[in-house]
Every structure is written in C-alpha cells, then in structure tokens.
Tab-separated table of C-alpha atoms in Angstrom:
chain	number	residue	atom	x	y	z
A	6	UNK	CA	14.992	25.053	12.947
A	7	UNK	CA	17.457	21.983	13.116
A	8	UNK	CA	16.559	19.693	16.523
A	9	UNK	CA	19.242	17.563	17.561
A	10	UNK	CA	19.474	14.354	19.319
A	11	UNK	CA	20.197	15.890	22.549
A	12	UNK	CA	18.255	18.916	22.334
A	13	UNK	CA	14.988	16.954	21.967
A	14	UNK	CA	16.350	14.657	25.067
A	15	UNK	CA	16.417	18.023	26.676
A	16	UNK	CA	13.005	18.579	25.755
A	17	UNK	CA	11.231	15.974	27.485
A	18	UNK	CA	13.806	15.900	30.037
A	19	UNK	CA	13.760	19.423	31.456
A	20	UNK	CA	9.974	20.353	29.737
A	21	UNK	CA	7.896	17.047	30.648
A	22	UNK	CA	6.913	15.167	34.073
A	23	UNK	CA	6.776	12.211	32.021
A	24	UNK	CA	9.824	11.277	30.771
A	25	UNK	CA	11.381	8.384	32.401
A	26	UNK	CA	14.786	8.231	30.762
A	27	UNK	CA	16.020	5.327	29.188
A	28	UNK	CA	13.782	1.783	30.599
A	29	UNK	CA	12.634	-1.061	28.987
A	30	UNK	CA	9.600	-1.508	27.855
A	31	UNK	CA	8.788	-4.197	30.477
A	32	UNK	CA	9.208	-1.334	33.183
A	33	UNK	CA	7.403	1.169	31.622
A	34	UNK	CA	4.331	-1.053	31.433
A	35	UNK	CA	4.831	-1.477	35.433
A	36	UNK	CA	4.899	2.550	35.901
A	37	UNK	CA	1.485	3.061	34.223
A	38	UNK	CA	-0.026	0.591	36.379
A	39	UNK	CA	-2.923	-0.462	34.068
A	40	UNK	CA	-4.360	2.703	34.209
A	41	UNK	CA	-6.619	3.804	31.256
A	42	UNK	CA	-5.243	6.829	29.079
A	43	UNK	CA	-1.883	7.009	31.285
A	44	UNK	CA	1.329	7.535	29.486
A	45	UNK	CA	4.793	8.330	29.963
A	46	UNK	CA	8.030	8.915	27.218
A	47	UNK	CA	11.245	7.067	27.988
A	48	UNK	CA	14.225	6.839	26.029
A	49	UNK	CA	14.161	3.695	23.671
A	50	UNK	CA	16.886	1.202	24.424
A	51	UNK	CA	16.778	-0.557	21.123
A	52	UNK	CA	17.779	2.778	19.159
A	53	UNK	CA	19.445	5.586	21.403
A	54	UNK	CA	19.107	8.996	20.875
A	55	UNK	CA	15.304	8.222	19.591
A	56	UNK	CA	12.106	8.575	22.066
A	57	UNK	CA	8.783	6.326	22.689
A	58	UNK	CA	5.509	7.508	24.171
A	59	UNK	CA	4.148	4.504	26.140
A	60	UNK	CA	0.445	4.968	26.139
A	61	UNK	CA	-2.301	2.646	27.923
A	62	UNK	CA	-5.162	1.784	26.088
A	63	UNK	CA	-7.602	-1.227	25.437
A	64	UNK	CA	-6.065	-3.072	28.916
A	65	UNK	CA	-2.464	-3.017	26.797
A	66	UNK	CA	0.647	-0.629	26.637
A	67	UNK	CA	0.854	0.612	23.017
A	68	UNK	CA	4.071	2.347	21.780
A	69	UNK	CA	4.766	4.845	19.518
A	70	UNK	CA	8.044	6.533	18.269
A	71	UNK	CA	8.108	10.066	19.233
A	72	UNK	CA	9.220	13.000	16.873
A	73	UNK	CA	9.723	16.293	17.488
A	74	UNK	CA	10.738	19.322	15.247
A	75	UNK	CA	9.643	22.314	17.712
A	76	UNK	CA	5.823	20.624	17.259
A	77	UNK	CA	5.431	16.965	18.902
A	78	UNK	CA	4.600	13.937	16.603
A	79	UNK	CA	3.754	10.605	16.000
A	80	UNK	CA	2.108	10.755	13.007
A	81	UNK	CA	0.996	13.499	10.779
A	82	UNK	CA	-0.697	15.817	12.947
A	83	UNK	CA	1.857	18.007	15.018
A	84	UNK	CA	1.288	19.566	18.590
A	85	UNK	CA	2.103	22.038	20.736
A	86	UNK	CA	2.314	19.911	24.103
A	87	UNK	CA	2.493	15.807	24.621
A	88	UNK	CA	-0.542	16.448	26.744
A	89	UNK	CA	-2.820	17.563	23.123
A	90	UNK	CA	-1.207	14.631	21.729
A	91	UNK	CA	-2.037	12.313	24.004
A	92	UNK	CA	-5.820	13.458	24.481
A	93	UNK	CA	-6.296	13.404	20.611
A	94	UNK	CA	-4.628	9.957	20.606
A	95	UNK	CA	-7.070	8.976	22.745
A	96	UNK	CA	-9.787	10.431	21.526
A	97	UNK	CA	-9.169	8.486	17.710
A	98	UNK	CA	-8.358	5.357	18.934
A	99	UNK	CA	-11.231	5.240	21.104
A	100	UNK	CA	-13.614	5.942	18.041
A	101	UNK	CA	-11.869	4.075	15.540
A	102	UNK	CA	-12.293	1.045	18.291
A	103	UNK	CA	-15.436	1.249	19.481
A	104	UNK	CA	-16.753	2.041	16.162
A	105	UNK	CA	-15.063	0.662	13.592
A	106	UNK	CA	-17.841	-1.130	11.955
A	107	UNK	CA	-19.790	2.415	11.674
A	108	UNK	CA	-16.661	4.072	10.190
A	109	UNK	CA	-16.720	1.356	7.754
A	110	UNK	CA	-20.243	2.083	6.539
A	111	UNK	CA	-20.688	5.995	6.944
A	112	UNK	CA	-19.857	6.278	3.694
A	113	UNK	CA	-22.046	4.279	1.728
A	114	UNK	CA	-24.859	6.652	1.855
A	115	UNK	CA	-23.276	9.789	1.644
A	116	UNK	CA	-24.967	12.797	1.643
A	117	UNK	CA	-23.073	14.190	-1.368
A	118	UNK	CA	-25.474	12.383	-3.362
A	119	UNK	CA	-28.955	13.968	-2.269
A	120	UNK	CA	-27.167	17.550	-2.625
A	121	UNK	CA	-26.718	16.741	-5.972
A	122	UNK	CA	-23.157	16.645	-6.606
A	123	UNK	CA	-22.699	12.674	-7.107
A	124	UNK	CA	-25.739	12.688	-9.385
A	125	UNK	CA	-24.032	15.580	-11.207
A	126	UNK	CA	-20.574	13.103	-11.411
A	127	UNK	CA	-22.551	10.469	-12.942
A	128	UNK	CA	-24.366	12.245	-15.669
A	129	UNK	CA	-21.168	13.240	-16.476
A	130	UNK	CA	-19.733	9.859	-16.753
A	131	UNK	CA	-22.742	8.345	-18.786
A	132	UNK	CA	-22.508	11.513	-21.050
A	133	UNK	CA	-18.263	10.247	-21.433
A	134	UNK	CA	-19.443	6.232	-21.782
A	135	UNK	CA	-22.198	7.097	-24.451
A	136	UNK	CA	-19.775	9.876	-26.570
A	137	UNK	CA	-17.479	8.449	-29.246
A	138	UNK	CA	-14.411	8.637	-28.465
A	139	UNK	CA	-11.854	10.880	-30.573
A	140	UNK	CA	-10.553	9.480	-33.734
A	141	UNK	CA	-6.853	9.551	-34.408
A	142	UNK	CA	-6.326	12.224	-37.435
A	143	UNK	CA	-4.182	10.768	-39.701
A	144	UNK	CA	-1.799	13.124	-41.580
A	145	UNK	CA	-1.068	12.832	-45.205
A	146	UNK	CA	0.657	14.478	-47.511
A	147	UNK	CA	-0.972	15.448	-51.192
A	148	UNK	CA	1.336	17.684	-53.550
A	149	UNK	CA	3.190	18.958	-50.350
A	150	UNK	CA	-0.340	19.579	-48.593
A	151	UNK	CA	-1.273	18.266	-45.026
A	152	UNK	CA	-4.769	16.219	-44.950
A	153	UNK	CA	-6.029	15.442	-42.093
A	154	UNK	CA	-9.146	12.852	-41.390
A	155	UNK	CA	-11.997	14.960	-39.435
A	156	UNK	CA	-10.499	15.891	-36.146
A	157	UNK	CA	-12.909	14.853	-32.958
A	158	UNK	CA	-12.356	17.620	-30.222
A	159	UNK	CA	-12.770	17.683	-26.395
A	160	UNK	CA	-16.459	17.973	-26.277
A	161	UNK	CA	-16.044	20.654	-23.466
A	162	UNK	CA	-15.035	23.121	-26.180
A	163	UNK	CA	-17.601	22.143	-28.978
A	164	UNK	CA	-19.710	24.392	-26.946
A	165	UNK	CA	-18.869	27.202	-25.521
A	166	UNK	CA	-21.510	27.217	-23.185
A	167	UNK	CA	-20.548	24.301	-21.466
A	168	UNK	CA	-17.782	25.178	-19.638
A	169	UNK	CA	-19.322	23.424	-16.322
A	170	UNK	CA	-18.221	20.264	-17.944
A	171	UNK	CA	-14.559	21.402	-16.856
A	172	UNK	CA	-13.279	18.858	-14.176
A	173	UNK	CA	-11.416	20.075	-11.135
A	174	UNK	CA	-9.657	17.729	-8.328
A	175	UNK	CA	-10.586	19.477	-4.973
A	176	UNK	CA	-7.495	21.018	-3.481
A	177	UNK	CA	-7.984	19.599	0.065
A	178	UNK	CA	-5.078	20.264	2.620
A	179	UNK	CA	-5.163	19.809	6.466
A	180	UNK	CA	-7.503	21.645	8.352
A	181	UNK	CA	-8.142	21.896	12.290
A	182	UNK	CA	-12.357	23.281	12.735
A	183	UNK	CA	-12.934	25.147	15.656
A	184	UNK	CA	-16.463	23.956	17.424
A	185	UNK	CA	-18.008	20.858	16.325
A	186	UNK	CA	-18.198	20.130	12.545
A	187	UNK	CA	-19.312	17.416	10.115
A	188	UNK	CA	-18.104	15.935	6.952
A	189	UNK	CA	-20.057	17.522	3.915
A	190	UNK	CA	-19.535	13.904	2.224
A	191	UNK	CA	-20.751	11.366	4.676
A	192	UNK	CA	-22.666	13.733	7.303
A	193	UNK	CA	-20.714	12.560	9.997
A	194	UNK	CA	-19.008	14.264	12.936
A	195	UNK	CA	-15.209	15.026	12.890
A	196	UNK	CA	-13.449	13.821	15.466
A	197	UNK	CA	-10.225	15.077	17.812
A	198	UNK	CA	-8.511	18.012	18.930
A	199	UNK	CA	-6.844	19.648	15.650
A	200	UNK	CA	-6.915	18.577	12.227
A	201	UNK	CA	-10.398	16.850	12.405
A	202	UNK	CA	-10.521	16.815	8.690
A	203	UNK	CA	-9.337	18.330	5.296
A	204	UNK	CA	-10.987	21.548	3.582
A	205	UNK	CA	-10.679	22.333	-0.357
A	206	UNK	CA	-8.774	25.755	-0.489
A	207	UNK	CA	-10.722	26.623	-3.259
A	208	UNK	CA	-14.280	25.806	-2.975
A	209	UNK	CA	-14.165	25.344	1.184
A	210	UNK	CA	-15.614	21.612	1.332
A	211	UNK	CA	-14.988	20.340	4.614
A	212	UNK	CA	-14.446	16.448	5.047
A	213	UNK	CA	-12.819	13.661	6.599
A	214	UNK	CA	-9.504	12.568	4.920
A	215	UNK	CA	-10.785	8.974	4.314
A	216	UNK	CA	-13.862	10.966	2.380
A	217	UNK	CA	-11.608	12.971	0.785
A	218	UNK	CA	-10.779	10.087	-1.583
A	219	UNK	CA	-14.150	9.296	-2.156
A	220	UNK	CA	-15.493	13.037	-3.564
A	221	UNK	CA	-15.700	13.506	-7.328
A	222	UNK	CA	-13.957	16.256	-9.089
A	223	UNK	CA	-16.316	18.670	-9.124
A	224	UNK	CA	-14.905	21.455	-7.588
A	225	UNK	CA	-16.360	24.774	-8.047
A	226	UNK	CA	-14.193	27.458	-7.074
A	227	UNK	CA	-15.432	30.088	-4.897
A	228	UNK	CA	-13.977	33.630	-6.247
A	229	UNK	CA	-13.753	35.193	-2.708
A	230	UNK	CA	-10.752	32.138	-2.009
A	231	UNK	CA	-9.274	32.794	-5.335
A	232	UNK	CA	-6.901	35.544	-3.938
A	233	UNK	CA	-4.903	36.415	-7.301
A	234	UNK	CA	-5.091	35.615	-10.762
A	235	UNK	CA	-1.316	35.321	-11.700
A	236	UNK	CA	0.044	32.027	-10.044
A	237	UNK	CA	-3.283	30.676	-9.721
A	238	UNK	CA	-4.060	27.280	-11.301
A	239	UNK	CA	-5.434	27.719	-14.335
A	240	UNK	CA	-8.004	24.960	-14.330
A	241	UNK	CA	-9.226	26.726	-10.912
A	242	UNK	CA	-9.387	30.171	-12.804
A	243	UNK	CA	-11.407	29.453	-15.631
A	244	UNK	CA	-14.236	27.579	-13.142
A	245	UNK	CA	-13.816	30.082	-10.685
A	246	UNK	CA	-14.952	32.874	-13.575
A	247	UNK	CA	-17.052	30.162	-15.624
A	248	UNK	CA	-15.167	30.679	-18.976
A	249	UNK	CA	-13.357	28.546	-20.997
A	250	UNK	CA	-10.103	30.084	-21.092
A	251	UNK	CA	-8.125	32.556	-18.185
A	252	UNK	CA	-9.411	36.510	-18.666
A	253	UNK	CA	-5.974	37.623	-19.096
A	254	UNK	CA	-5.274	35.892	-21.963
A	255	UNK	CA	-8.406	36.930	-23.719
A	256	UNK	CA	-7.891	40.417	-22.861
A	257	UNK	CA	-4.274	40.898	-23.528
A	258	UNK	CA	-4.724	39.128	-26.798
A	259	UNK	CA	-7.583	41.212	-27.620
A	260	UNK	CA	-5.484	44.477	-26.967
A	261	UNK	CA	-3.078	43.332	-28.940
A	262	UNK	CA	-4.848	42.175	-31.798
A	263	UNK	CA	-6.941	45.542	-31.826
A	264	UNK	CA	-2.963	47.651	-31.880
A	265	UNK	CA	0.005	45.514	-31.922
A	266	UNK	CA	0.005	42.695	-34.541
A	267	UNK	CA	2.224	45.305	-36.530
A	268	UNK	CA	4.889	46.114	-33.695
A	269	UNK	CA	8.415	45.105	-34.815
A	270	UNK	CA	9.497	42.417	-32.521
A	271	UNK	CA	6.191	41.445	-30.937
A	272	UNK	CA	6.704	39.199	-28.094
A	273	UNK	CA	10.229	39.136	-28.661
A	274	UNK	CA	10.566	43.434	-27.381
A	275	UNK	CA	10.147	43.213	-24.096
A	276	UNK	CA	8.493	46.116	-22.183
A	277	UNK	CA	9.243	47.877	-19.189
A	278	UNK	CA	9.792	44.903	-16.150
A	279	UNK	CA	7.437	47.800	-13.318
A	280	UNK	CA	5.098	48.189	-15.845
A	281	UNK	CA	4.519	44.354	-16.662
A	282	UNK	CA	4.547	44.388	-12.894
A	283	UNK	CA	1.731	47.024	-12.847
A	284	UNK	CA	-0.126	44.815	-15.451
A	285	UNK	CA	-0.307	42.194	-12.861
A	286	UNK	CA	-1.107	43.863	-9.921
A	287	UNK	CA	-4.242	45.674	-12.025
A	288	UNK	CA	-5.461	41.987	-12.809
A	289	UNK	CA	-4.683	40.397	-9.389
A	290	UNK	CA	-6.722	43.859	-8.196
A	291	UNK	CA	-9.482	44.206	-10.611
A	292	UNK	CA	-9.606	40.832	-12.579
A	293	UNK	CA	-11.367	41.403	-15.768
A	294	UNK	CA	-12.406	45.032	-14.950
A	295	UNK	CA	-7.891	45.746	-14.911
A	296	UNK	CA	-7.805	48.339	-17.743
A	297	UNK	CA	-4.754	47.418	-20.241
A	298	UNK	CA	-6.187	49.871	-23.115
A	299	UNK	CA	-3.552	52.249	-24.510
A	300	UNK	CA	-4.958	54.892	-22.442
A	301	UNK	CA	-2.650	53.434	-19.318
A	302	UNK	CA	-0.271	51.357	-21.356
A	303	UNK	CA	0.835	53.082	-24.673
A	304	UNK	CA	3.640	50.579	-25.226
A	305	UNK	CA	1.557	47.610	-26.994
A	306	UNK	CA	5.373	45.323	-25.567
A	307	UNK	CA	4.223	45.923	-21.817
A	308	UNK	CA	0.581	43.948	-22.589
A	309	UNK	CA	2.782	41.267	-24.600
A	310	UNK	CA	5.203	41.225	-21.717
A	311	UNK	CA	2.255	40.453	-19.406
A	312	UNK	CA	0.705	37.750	-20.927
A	313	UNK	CA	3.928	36.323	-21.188
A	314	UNK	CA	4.927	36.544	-17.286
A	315	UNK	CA	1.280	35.013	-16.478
A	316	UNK	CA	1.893	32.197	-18.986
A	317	UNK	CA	5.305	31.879	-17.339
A	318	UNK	CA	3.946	32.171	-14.085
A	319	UNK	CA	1.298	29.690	-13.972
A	320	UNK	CA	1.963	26.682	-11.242
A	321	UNK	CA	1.315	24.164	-13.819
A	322	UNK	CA	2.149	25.042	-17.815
A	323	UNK	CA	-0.312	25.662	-20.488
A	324	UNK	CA	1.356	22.056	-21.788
A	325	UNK	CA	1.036	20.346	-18.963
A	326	UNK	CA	4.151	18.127	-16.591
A	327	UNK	CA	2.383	15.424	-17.512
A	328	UNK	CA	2.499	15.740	-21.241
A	329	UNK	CA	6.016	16.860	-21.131
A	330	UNK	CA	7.969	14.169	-22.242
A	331	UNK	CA	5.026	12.682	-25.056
A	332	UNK	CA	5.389	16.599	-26.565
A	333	UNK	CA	9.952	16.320	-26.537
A	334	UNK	CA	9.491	12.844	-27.855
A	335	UNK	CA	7.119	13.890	-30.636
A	336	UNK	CA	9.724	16.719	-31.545
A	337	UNK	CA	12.393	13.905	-31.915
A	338	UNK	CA	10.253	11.864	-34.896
A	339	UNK	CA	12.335	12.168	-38.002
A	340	UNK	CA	8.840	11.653	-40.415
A	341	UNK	CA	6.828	15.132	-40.498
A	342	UNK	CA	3.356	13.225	-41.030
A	343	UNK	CA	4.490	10.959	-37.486
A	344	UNK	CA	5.824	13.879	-35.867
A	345	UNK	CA	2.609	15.680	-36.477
A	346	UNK	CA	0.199	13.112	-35.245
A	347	UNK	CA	1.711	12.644	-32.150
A	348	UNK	CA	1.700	15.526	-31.486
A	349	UNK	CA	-2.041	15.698	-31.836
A	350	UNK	CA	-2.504	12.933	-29.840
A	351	UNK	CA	-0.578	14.952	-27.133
A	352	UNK	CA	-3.030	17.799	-27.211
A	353	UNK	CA	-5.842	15.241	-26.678
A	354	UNK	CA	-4.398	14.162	-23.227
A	355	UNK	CA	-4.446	17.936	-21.956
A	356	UNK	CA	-6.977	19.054	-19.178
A	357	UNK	CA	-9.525	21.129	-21.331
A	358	UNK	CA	-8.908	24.327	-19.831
A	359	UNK	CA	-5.199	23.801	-21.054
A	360	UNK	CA	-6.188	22.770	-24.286
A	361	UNK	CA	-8.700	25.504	-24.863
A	362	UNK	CA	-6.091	28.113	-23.953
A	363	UNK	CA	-3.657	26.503	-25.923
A	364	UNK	CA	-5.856	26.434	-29.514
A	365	UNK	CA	-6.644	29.944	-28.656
A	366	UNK	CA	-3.255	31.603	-28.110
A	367	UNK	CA	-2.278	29.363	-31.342
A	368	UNK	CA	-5.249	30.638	-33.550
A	369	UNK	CA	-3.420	33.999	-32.282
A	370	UNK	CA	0.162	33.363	-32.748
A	371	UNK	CA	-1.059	32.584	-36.416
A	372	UNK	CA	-2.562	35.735	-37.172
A	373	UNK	CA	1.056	37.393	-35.647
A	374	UNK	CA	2.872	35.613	-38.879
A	375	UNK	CA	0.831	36.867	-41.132
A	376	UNK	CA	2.032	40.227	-40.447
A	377	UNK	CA	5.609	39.007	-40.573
A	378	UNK	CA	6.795	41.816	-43.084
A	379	UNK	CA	5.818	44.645	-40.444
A	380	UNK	CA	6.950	42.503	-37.326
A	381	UNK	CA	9.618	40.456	-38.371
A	382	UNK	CA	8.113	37.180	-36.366
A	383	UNK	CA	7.877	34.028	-38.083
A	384	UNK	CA	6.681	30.876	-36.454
A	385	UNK	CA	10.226	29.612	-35.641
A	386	UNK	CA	11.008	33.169	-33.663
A	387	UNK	CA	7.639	32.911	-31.852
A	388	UNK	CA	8.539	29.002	-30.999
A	389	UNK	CA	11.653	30.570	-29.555
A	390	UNK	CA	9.994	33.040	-27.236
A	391	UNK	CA	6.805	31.022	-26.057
A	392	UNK	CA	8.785	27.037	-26.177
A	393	UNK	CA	10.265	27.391	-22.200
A	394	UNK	CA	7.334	30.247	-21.924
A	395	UNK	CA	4.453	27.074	-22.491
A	396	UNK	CA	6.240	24.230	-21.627
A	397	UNK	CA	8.844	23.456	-18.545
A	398	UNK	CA	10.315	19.852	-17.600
A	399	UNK	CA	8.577	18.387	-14.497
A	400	UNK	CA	12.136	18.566	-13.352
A	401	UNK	CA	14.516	21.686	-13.078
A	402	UNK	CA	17.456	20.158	-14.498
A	403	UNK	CA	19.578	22.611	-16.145
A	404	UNK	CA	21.410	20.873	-18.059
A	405	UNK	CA	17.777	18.788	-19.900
A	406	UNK	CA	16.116	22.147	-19.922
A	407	UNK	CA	19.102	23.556	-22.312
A	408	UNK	CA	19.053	20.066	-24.041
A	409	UNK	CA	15.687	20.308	-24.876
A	410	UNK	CA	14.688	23.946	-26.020
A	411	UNK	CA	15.157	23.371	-29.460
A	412	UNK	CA	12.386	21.012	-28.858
A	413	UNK	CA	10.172	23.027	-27.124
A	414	UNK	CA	10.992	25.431	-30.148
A	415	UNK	CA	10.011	23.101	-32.892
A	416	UNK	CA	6.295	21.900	-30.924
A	417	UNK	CA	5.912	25.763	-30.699
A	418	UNK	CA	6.821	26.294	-34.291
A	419	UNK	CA	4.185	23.205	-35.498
A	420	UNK	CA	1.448	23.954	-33.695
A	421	UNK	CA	1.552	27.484	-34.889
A	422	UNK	CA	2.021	26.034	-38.651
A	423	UNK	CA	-0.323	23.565	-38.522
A	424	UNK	CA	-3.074	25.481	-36.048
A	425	UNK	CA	-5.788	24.731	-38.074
A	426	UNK	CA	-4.906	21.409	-38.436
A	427	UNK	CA	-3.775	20.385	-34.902
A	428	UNK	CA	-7.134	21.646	-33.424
C-alpha cells in the first residue's frame, strides 16, 4: 500500500497519545520533562509533511525521523506500534551505551573457532596459499591444430571426493527469535524486541548482524530447509546433497545418453510444456529418487526439455552475472587463439560448482555432435539453444540481450568445440 503525507499525519494524529503536532524542538524537550525513556512524535517544522520521534535518553532529547509504510520505522527494523519501537530503542541504546567496550571485544574469541568451523576456514586457506596457482594455457595453432600448455584445474574437481572444499556465503536475512537466544559466532546474547539477529536460510546459523560479517563461508546446507530443487541456488544444491554437480543434471543427462543422443532435434524438439512441468514437480518431490526412465516419460524431448527449464530456472546461471561481460567480451576477439584463452581464463573465475556443471554438460553436448547425422545438431545449433539457456545479462535489457545472443551462441559453440581443451 501507498501512505501519503496526510494519511500518516492521520496516523499519529487520530492512532497515538503522543503526537504533539507541529513544535519545535525546543518545546518538545520541555514536554518530556527530563524523564528517562519518555517520548513523544511532533510534526517537524524544518520539513512539513515529515514526522520526528523525540526520545529521552542519556539526560538528552535525541531525535529521529519517523517513517511509516503500514509498519513504524526509524531504521531497518519495522513495528507494529510506536510503543515496540520505542522499548526496543531503548533497549539497544542502553546496551550499546553501557557496553560498548564489551561489544567491541565479544568477538575476538568467538566460539566459532572451538566448534571447529574457523579452524576448518583456515586449513582451507593454507591449503589455497601453499597450492600453485593455475597457469594460463596458452593456445597455439600447429597445422590447423589447437595446443594447449597443461591446463591447471580448480583443485575442488581434481577429486571427486572432495566436494566439502565447495565454498558457500551463508544466506543470512533478518530474523526476530522468540525466547532468549545467543549468537552461534561470539556466544553472546541477542538483544531487543524483534529482529535480535540474522539466521542463514539454509543451514539455520543464528547470529548477530555485526557477526554476520565476521563468519567464513562455510555454509553447509541443511536438506530439510532446501524446499525445492528447481530455483534453488546451485552452489546450495550440490552442498546440500554433497556432490559435485546438481542431481538433475546428472540424471537427465544420463537418461538421455542411455536413449536419446539419436533423437532428431535433441534439445532443439521441445516436449510437452505439463509434462516438463511433471518432470519438475517429481524432482522438487522426490529429488534423486524422481523416476525420469522411459517407463513414465517415453518422449526422450520431455527429459531434454527439463534439464533445460532447470538450467533456465536457476537464480544465478551456470555462467555466472559476474562473468557475464569477461565471457561477451571474449566472443568479440577477432584472433581464435585470443578468443580462446580468454575464454579459459573466464571459466577459471567461476564458483566450482558452476564450473563443474559446466565441463560436465560440455563433455555431454560433445558426445550430442557426434551423432550429428541421426540428430541434425551441430555445435553452432546447440550454442543456439543453450547460449540465453546458460548465460543471462546481470541486467534485463531487451534490447543488449538481443544484441548479444550471437555471442552467447559463439561461447556456447567454443566450449563445445574445444571441450577437451577448455577444461
């Protein structure tokens, strides 16, 4: 809903003992009298139309500009009454006064680290200082032949084992604890009303939002928060299920390996849209036990179709909004040895997760040309179908998106070419 001007006067005119209408600030600090933790809202005389809660605190009047969009506000937190405000207001300042020097300090000893998860960060970090670091591949050409220097990959995928070594940013968002709770980094109790702290959505650690900056990436998905498979992260997936690449695309791409490399039109057919539909709902369901085998889905286009929508469909592409640009940019280098290389020093800024799934669905789109006599699909049709499929501007802009599919084509097209090479 849209508040105006005068129906948030209204508001605290007709809803709250407190407002005083328009006074200075002088007379304001006369009502409340000195009085610790009294307050009032008055209309501010400096800018008209807007609203200031006068609050007494520390033997001074502080003031605050007042918002209000069907919640009341001062700063993030929104609340139902001026009354919750107030007493959370209260409640922070006093702590954040009277112990500032503690809030300072709680987190220098956190308790992250004797639970094991900071020691875990910095084994990891000695293991990255102590590694060499990937060596550019240089790409030549002998008698119309690519040669490439030996290619350093992430060291997450050298072994298949490890896919712990994954790193995953804790997706922390507001969170109000009922009953007393403390932060899981620093031990320490969260303080006020509502939104004491911040909880990851997908692992449920529970901390303070100045701790929130301090935790490593280490987040380990819990499986009962992950409440779908399509649209969910894919990073988060793949730690969630400890693999090294999303279930649905090594089961769709197994099924269609084991049927469909044949079909005319692979991946370019589409199947029926409520069966693809039905495809998702089984894996959203029954995750990896979903059954796909011809037995339920006879048309080998509906599987295709589904891996498609959840490549589609995934918050943030296989080739990542970060990458974007480096991957159209690459496209746009004239010189085919240039053009190649940076591309592959595009795929070594992915998150591993992305890359992994990338190398794999390549390896796969591959194996689809070499049955290009039975289904007709080269590596510039399958650039076609999976460019916008695997990679999607950080901004929707129409008229860049149309500018730059033949570019999303051609990276398609090259990494299928030059899989073997590129990873």
């Amino acid at each position: 809903a849209q508040f105006t001007a005068t129906d948030i006067l209204n508001c605290y005119r007709y809803f709250s003992k407190q407002f005083h209408g328009m006074i200075s600030r002088e007379y304001a600090d006369e009502l409340l009298g000195g009085a610790e933790g009294a307050y009032l809202i008055r209309e501010s005389r400096r800018q008209p139309g807007t609203h200031t809660l006068a609050l007494r605190f520390g033997h001074q009047t502080l003031n605050y500009r007042l918002f209000y969009d069907g919640k009341h506000f001062v700063g993030e937190k929104r609340f139902e009454s001026v009354h919750d405000l107030v007493t959370d207001g209260l409640i922070t300042l006093y702590i954040e006064t009277k112990a500032a020097e503690y809030i300072a300090k709680m987190t220098t000893n956190p308790i992250y680290e004797h639970l094991g998860y900071t020691s875990l960060l910095k084994d990891k970090m000695t293991h990255r200082r102590g590694r060499s670091e990937p060596r550019r591949v240089t790409f030549q050409r002998d008698d119309n032949k690519i040669t490439t220097s030996p290619l350093v990959r992430h060291s997450a995928l050298k072994d298949p084992e490890k896919q712990s070594s994954y790193d995953k940013i804790h997706n922390f968002k507001v969170h109000t604890f009922r009953g007393p709770h403390w932060c899981e980094y620093c031990a320490n109790f969260m303080w006020g009303l509502i939104a004491q702290g911040v909880r990851c959505s997908d692992c449920g650690l529970n901390v303070h939002k100045q701790c929130s900056k301090l935790v490593p990436s280490d987040c380990q998905p819990d499986l009962r928060r992950i409440k779908k498979v399509f649209s969910c992260d894919l990073t988060t997936l793949v730690k969630a299920h400890n693999t090294t690449r999303p279930m649905v695309v090594d089961m769709c791409i197994k099924e269609i390996e084991l049927r469909g490399l044949q079909s005319e039109g692979l991946y370019r057919v589409s199947g029926f849209s409520e069966h693809i539909e039905d495809v998702r709902l089984a894996f959203d369901r029954d995750g990896e036990k979903a059954d796909i085998s011809a037995n339920v889905y006879n048309d080998i286009n509906i599987i295709a179709g589904a891996l498609k929508l959840y490549l589609r469909d995934l918050p943030i592409p296989v080739i990542t909004f970060d990458v974007y640009s480096r991957f159209i940019q690459a496209a746009k280098i004239p010189n085919p040895d240039a053009r190649l290389e940076a591309i592959h020093e595009g795929l070594l800024q992915l998150p591993p997760a992305h890359y992994e799934t990338l190398r794999y669905l390549m390896r796969h789109l591959k194996k689809v040309t070499m049955f290009e006599k039975e289904n007709f699909m080269n590596a510039e049709n399958l650039g076609i179908v999976f460019g916008p499929t695997l990679m999607q501007p950080p901004e929707q802009n129409a008229l860049a998106t149309l500018n730059d599919m033949r570019h999303q084509k051609l990276i398609i097209q090259l990494l299928i070419e030059h899989e073997d090479v590129l990873f």
